[in-house]
Amino acid sequence: MDQVAHQKNGTPQRSKLKMLVPTVGLFFTPLLLEEAFNYQDERRLISSRRFVPPSFNDIRLTLNTAQTMSLVRDGPIELVTFDGDVTLYDDGESLTAENLVIQRMLRLLSQGTKIGIVTAAGYTDASRYYGRLYGLLDAMKAAIERHELPKDPMLIILGGESNYLFTFDVASEHLLTYIPREDWLLEEMKLWEIEDIEQLLDVAEGALRECASNMKLDAEVLRKERAVGIIPRPGGSAQKFTREQLEETVLVTQQVVEMSAAGKKIPFCAFNGGNDVFVDIGDKSWGVLSCQRYLGGIEGRKTLHIGDQFLSAGANDFKARLACTTAWIASPAETVALLDELNHHATASSIIEGLLRYVHKADVVAASTRLNLPNLAQRRLVAWENPQMGIPGLTAKLQPYAVPARLGTYHGDPSQDTSRVIIDGPSLAYHIYYRLLACKPTSLNALDAAPSYEELGRGALKFLGALRAHNVVIDHIYFDGFLPPQKQAVRLSRLEGNLKQLMIFHSIHSNGLKVSSAPPKPMAIEAAHVLESSRPVPAAFRGPPAAPFLVPAVIEALTSSPNYAPVVQIVPAEADSYCAAAARRNGAVILTSDSDMLVHDIGPNGAVAFFNQLELQTRAAGCTSIHVSICRPDEIAKRLAMDNLRRLAFEIKNDPSASFQEALRKARRYNPMGITDTHYEEFLQEYAAKALDIGPSSTSVPISPFANPYEQWLDPRVSEIVLQFTTQSNPHIKMYLPFLIDDPSKSPAWGVSSSLRCFAYSLLLFLTDGTSKSRSVAEYGRRGLRIASQEVYLLTEQQCLIYVEGLQESIYLLGDSLGDTAKYYLVKAYAIYTVCQWYVDNDKPRPSRGALLRLIMGSAGQTLAWTDIHLSAQLQAALYSLRMLKQILRYVKEVVGVDISPLRTDLQRMLENLEPLERLVPSRMEVIKEQRTMSETEDLIDAVFKLLGDGGAEEHRMDEDNPEGSSTIEPVLSDFTEIPNKRRKKARVAQSKAVPSVYNEPPKRPNNIYRLLAES
């Protein structure tokens, strides 16, 4: 740590380690040597040996472990670079399909880690590299076709140490594309003169020839554009040189070149290739640096280089230590073991992080001890809190410059006004969620304790009402309606974080969750519940991710209120840029949870306050006031003798562990008149001030007025996909599905309603007049135990018409079966039918009558089982997909009209009974309080089973689906029922001929939508 501290201060030569070992190199991360030794000691039994002292291999592997441990603790590894020979494959061989390292590399790519292969082999022809790496390249192509990797996984090859760059390209003949040197050379490398390069190679060639003569090597000289070497003469007397001959040749050549004039100007690398000696222009430090900068400026502390040559003489991986962290392996088998070890440390670290979110300290220590990670648990035991978005550490480092204030005061000075606020909508929604969660009785389990959407709406209204009661004027409440493509990494990271939470929660509660014997009384929400931030969330409630639809639920509640609907806007961008524009224009306090707001230009009269710092104080005579710490970025910048806080925020983001004074010193030292800092320029683009017109007509997604207030606003996810179809020239449309709390060991819950969303997406093509190049939508969500995308291919107009007719037919038949209760139950009945139909069409046993009774009535016995949790998530997916369809259908109809045949139907009228989220997706506690009669529930289930055509089918004890969607069935559970195939098909065909009476219109098509699409 002393060495690392001196490096950060720019005085590495003063460290104790440097004085003891003058040749010690750079440290990009601390080394967890004690933990690493314990880890290796368990495997190599170092401390148990009596006569054999610790060997060089013991030390080498311990240092490797210490490095990998530090990397995963400091955050995700962004780049792993590999040597070729002896690292990925045996010397002189190729990376064949059966090589075990390939699956490990695919795992890195699927996790978002970039890969570089930095090799001495220097070719300008992609086919030569394909010949060496075909196993990996073919495996990547196959994984993309199976949707296991994104379409553009980032793999680059840097050949000749640092001279030839190729990138993976699935469309190329050899799966690689050559990148011209002028497109990727570092600025320093552009200064290398061609004349000096040629002179250096001439000197090296002469030295090699002389060594070959002196050492009696039967060799020939091979001269390339940027390298020269000696190899065994084909057909010569000696096909294998001795190690001593090769080492002597390397050392002599290196000394001769170093003493030459060209050798003092041009970096080079002389190395022993196992049976040859080469001198390359540049070295692997330049190769790794080139990879880092080409891939967006990845830091050395986020990069790991794996190689086999780290001896100081004749080893070309040695120089990589100057660019990043390194691991020294001795064989391809060790590379496989190292990557497995890396994955183990990353998984263990995420498990501890997950445990910290919802269990007590003693439980964390016990669990981590079982994982052999006691030191990690002790080190990472910190108080759980809802993590703040934005730049880690920025708010804490600027907190001393914040000033206490009381909201709702104005004394004539606009720069000190706290009487008006602008609210970041998503931050408000999450704040209300966690404040209400903190007030729930601990007798509940974590899922039952989650605030319902109705409670969230009441809580948001109570919060805003409290502000108004304290003389605070609410100028705007902005919600995200579109996030730029640059946010993809952040969104995927959040989804992956949710998945890790869910997996850990599921593993801890694998047998289900205990249910409270008596449901709690309805929550009476007071102002203190949503304003006070000091009450912690109970440890038992910190396990699962937040409710999936909490933001649209809050939007619905606010837009249903005449007091707040006029100030609520869903904007076609991130909400924070609109908050900043409004503050810059008129001044106000921005209430948010996002520290990014401190970096935006919010004007001289703008201020920022954070939700988690709000405090409701009681004064004399029972009067209350709302207090908070206010940050005024312009004033703070002046106190720090800076123009603004952007460079300071950039330095803090780059190194969150650095002290505030160190970050401030670096920020002040920045000279904008010097060399352009591309990383800083990219950072600034996100916060660039935009001339935004904050009037409602220009910032909202254009939506026609509807009959009911809650219908006047598109859901943010719907808004985003509408904008992608109508304003984005890029044909790659993306949909980030809300994260549902389902059983991670089973098929994702969203799968049951994919056809509904496919139809909804396809309707958006009518907004583009046929000009859209989009033919599919990439849906991002859980796929097994990872986050990945899946292409949903859009329907033609004819297919849309067929689909909508089949959809109407099913709803007709359900309505006919339900009779007088059709209007109330119809949409939910169709959603349940959708879930059951998915099981049937995928040859899986459908949910049993008992499982559906528990789902509809909220009953769970003494334990809430994961089968019920998963079924509930599937129903939520179907209902939300119907909600998306309703909004898109109405929006397209308002914009395009009814000239499109799929829109000239009664589907919109059928979906009018779709209720707001608070009633559409009630909590289990609310379902129990509804006290729905058994006869009503039985009628609904009978209607669904009748439409499925298996109302009288005998129910067997069958298993559920497995995580990868296999149809393998084992008779172990009774919650899911298999339907005899012949009987089921016959009944469904017969049923389609029935004439419904609810809407007094005859059915036009059979109700099997999947068969209809196939026939089209």
mmCIF file of N, CA and C in Angstrom, residues 389-445:
data_model
loop_
_atom_site.group_PDB
_atom_site.id
_atom_site.type_symbol
_atom_site.label_atom_id
_atom_site.label_comp_id
_atom_site.label_asym_id
_atom_site.label_seq_id
_atom_site.Cartn_x
_atom_site.Cartn_y
_atom_site.Cartn_z
ATOM 1 N N MET A 389 -27.319 6.674 -7.655
ATOM 2 C CA MET A 389 -26.927 6.599 -9.047
ATOM 3 C C MET A 389 -25.906 7.697 -9.351
ATOM 4 N N GLY A 390 -25.248 7.561 -10.489
ATOM 5 C CA GLY A 390 -24.324 8.602 -10.920
ATOM 6 C C GLY A 390 -22.878 8.231 -10.696
ATOM 7 N N ILE A 391 -22.087 9.193 -10.282
ATOM 8 C CA ILE A 391 -20.648 9.022 -10.115
ATOM 9 C C ILE A 391 -20.347 8.611 -8.675
ATOM 10 N N PRO A 392 -19.829 7.412 -8.456
ATOM 11 C CA PRO A 392 -19.558 6.957 -7.089
ATOM 12 C C PRO A 392 -18.598 7.905 -6.366
ATOM 13 N N GLY A 393 -18.951 8.279 -5.168
ATOM 14 C CA GLY A 393 -18.078 9.095 -4.342
ATOM 15 C C GLY A 393 -18.207 10.586 -4.540
ATOM 16 N N LEU A 394 -18.872 11.034 -5.605
ATOM 17 C CA LEU A 394 -18.939 12.469 -5.880
ATOM 18 C C LEU A 394 -19.729 13.203 -4.800
ATOM 19 N N THR A 395 -20.902 12.696 -4.446
ATOM 20 C CA THR A 395 -21.729 13.372 -3.435
ATOM 21 C C THR A 395 -21.006 13.425 -2.095
ATOM 22 N N ALA A 396 -20.410 12.315 -1.695
ATOM 23 C CA ALA A 396 -19.725 12.283 -0.395
ATOM 24 C C ALA A 396 -18.561 13.262 -0.348
ATOM 25 N N LYS A 397 -17.825 13.355 -1.442
ATOM 26 C CA LYS A 397 -16.652 14.248 -1.452
ATOM 27 C C LYS A 397 -17.054 15.725 -1.474
ATOM 28 N N LEU A 398 -18.241 16.030 -2.007
ATOM 29 C CA LEU A 398 -18.693 17.432 -2.053
ATOM 30 C C LEU A 398 -19.592 17.784 -0.874
ATOM 31 N N GLN A 399 -19.912 16.805 -0.024
ATOM 32 C CA GLN A 399 -20.825 17.059 1.087
ATOM 33 C C GLN A 399 -20.354 18.182 2.012
ATOM 34 N N PRO A 400 -19.048 18.314 2.304
ATOM 35 C CA PRO A 400 -18.613 19.425 3.168
ATOM 36 C C PRO A 400 -18.940 20.801 2.597
ATOM 37 N N TYR A 401 -19.200 20.883 1.318
ATOM 38 C CA TYR A 401 -19.488 22.177 0.696
ATOM 39 C C TYR A 401 -20.988 22.436 0.572
ATOM 40 N N ALA A 402 -21.807 21.458 0.991
ATOM 41 C CA ALA A 402 -23.258 21.648 0.978
ATOM 42 C C ALA A 402 -23.659 22.521 2.160
ATOM 43 N N VAL A 403 -24.770 23.219 2.028
ATOM 44 C CA VAL A 403 -25.241 24.106 3.094
ATOM 45 C C VAL A 403 -26.627 23.652 3.527
ATOM 46 N N PRO A 404 -26.900 23.630 4.829
ATOM 47 C CA PRO A 404 -28.234 23.242 5.296
ATOM 48 C C PRO A 404 -29.265 24.300 4.915
ATOM 49 N N ALA A 405 -30.456 23.844 4.590
ATOM 50 C CA ALA A 405 -31.505 24.777 4.170
ATOM 51 C C ALA A 405 -32.861 24.206 4.536
ATOM 52 N N ARG A 406 -33.833 25.096 4.593
ATOM 53 C CA ARG A 406 -35.221 24.698 4.823
ATOM 54 C C ARG A 406 -35.998 24.944 3.542
ATOM 55 N N LEU A 407 -36.624 23.883 3.046
ATOM 56 C CA LEU A 407 -37.388 24.027 1.813
ATOM 57 C C LEU A 407 -38.606 24.906 2.052
ATOM 58 N N GLY A 408 -38.928 25.718 1.046
ATOM 59 C CA GLY A 408 -40.115 26.561 1.129
ATOM 60 C C GLY A 408 -39.841 27.964 1.604
ATOM 61 N N THR A 409 -38.572 28.414 1.524
ATOM 62 C CA THR A 409 -38.230 29.773 1.961
ATOM 63 C C THR A 409 -37.699 30.583 0.798
ATOM 64 N N TYR A 410 -37.993 31.878 0.810
ATOM 65 C CA TYR A 410 -37.498 32.802 -0.215
ATOM 66 C C TYR A 410 -37.396 34.187 0.413
ATOM 67 N N HIS A 411 -36.198 34.757 0.386
ATOM 68 C CA HIS A 411 -35.944 36.056 1.006
ATOM 69 C C HIS A 411 -35.502 37.108 -0.004
ATOM 70 N N GLY A 412 -35.890 36.923 -1.252
ATOM 71 C CA GLY A 412 -35.599 37.929 -2.261
ATOM 72 C C GLY A 412 -34.336 37.692 -3.064
ATOM 73 N N ASP A 413 -33.499 36.740 -2.632
ATOM 74 C CA ASP A 413 -32.263 36.447 -3.350
ATOM 75 C C ASP A 413 -32.471 35.169 -4.169
ATOM 76 N N PRO A 414 -32.550 35.265 -5.511
ATOM 77 C CA PRO A 414 -32.805 34.060 -6.322
ATOM 78 C C PRO A 414 -31.770 32.967 -6.122
ATOM 79 N N SER A 415 -30.535 33.365 -5.796
ATOM 80 C CA SER A 415 -29.480 32.358 -5.642
ATOM 81 C C SER A 415 -29.637 31.548 -4.358
ATOM 82 N N GLN A 416 -30.530 32.000 -3.452
ATOM 83 C CA GLN A 416 -30.750 31.271 -2.198
ATOM 84 C C GLN A 416 -32.188 30.781 -2.077
ATOM 85 N N ASP A 417 -32.917 30.799 -3.169
ATOM 86 C CA ASP A 417 -34.331 30.429 -3.169
ATOM 87 C C ASP A 417 -34.505 28.922 -2.998
ATOM 88 N N THR A 418 -35.310 28.505 -2.021
ATOM 89 C CA THR A 418 -35.637 27.084 -1.856
ATOM 90 C C THR A 418 -37.150 26.870 -1.896
ATOM 91 N N SER A 419 -37.867 27.830 -2.452
ATOM 92 C CA SER A 419 -39.330 27.735 -2.467
ATOM 93 C C SER A 419 -39.854 26.993 -3.681
ATOM 94 N N ARG A 420 -39.003 26.685 -4.657
ATOM 95 C CA ARG A 420 -39.441 26.003 -5.872
ATOM 96 C C ARG A 420 -38.534 24.817 -6.130
ATOM 97 N N VAL A 421 -39.145 23.705 -6.583
ATOM 98 C CA VAL A 421 -38.360 22.497 -6.832
ATOM 99 C C VAL A 421 -38.694 21.933 -8.198
ATOM 100 N N ILE A 422 -37.713 21.240 -8.757
ATOM 101 C CA ILE A 422 -37.865 20.421 -9.965
ATOM 102 C C ILE A 422 -37.513 19.002 -9.538
ATOM 103 N N ILE A 423 -38.350 18.045 -9.890
ATOM 104 C CA ILE A 423 -38.182 16.689 -9.353
ATOM 105 C C ILE A 423 -37.794 15.718 -10.457
ATOM 106 N N ASP A 424 -36.741 14.953 -10.190
ATOM 107 C CA ASP A 424 -36.335 13.839 -11.050
ATOM 108 C C ASP A 424 -37.294 12.680 -10.762
ATOM 109 N N GLY A 425 -38.198 12.397 -11.717
ATOM 110 C CA GLY A 425 -39.279 11.447 -11.489
ATOM 111 C C GLY A 425 -38.848 10.054 -11.083
ATOM 112 N N PRO A 426 -37.931 9.395 -11.838
ATOM 113 C CA PRO A 426 -37.510 8.051 -11.425
ATOM 114 C C PRO A 426 -36.912 8.023 -10.020
ATOM 115 N N SER A 427 -36.142 9.052 -9.659
ATOM 116 C CA SER A 427 -35.580 9.105 -8.304
ATOM 117 C C SER A 427 -36.691 9.203 -7.269
ATOM 118 N N LEU A 428 -37.730 9.986 -7.570
ATOM 119 C CA LEU A 428 -38.875 10.090 -6.661
ATOM 120 C C LEU A 428 -39.522 8.720 -6.462
ATOM 121 N N ALA A 429 -39.739 7.994 -7.552
ATOM 122 C CA ALA A 429 -40.402 6.698 -7.457
ATOM 123 C C ALA A 429 -39.613 5.739 -6.581
ATOM 124 N N TYR A 430 -38.310 5.650 -6.778
ATOM 125 C CA TYR A 430 -37.494 4.731 -5.982
ATOM 126 C C TYR A 430 -37.393 5.195 -4.528
ATOM 127 N N HIS A 431 -37.347 6.504 -4.327
ATOM 128 C CA HIS A 431 -37.317 7.017 -2.954
ATOM 129 C C HIS A 431 -38.567 6.599 -2.202
ATOM 130 N N ILE A 432 -39.740 6.766 -2.824
ATOM 131 C CA ILE A 432 -40.993 6.385 -2.174
ATOM 132 C C ILE A 432 -41.000 4.885 -1.888
ATOM 133 N N TYR A 433 -40.524 4.102 -2.840
ATOM 134 C CA TYR A 433 -40.523 2.642 -2.673
ATOM 135 C C TYR A 433 -39.725 2.237 -1.433
ATOM 136 N N TYR A 434 -38.499 2.738 -1.320
ATOM 137 C CA TYR A 434 -37.648 2.308 -0.206
ATOM 138 C C TYR A 434 -38.078 2.921 1.126
ATOM 139 N N ARG A 435 -38.672 4.116 1.097
ATOM 140 C CA ARG A 435 -39.164 4.693 2.346
ATOM 141 C C ARG A 435 -40.350 3.890 2.876
ATOM 142 N N LEU A 436 -41.253 3.495 2.011
ATOM 143 C CA LEU A 436 -42.394 2.682 2.442
ATOM 144 C C LEU A 436 -41.941 1.292 2.868
ATOM 145 N N LEU A 437 -40.963 0.736 2.151
ATOM 146 C CA LEU A 437 -40.435 -0.581 2.516
ATOM 147 C C LEU A 437 -39.850 -0.549 3.923
ATOM 148 N N ALA A 438 -39.227 0.576 4.285
ATOM 149 C CA ALA A 438 -38.621 0.695 5.617
ATOM 150 C C ALA A 438 -39.670 0.707 6.726
ATOM 151 N N CYS A 439 -40.920 1.004 6.377
ATOM 152 C CA CYS A 439 -41.977 1.116 7.383
ATOM 153 C C CYS A 439 -42.809 -0.152 7.511
ATOM 154 N N LYS A 440 -42.531 -1.170 6.717
ATOM 155 C CA LYS A 440 -43.343 -2.380 6.744
ATOM 156 C C LYS A 440 -43.017 -3.233 7.977
ATOM 157 N N PRO A 441 -44.017 -3.955 8.514
ATOM 158 C CA PRO A 441 -43.772 -4.810 9.689
ATOM 159 C C PRO A 441 -42.840 -5.968 9.351
ATOM 160 N N THR A 442 -41.949 -6.258 10.243
ATOM 161 C CA THR A 442 -40.938 -7.296 9.989
ATOM 162 C C THR A 442 -41.514 -8.705 10.086
ATOM 163 N N SER A 443 -42.791 -8.839 10.436
ATOM 164 C CA SER A 443 -43.410 -10.163 10.434
ATOM 165 C C SER A 443 -43.656 -10.667 9.019
ATOM 166 N N LEU A 444 -43.581 -9.773 8.028
ATOM 167 C CA LEU A 444 -43.793 -10.159 6.637
ATOM 168 C C LEU A 444 -42.513 -10.703 6.027
ATOM 169 N N ASN A 445 -42.652 -11.500 4.966
ATOM 170 C CA ASN A 445 -41.466 -11.891 4.210
ATOM 171 C C ASN A 445 -41.114 -10.778 3.223
#
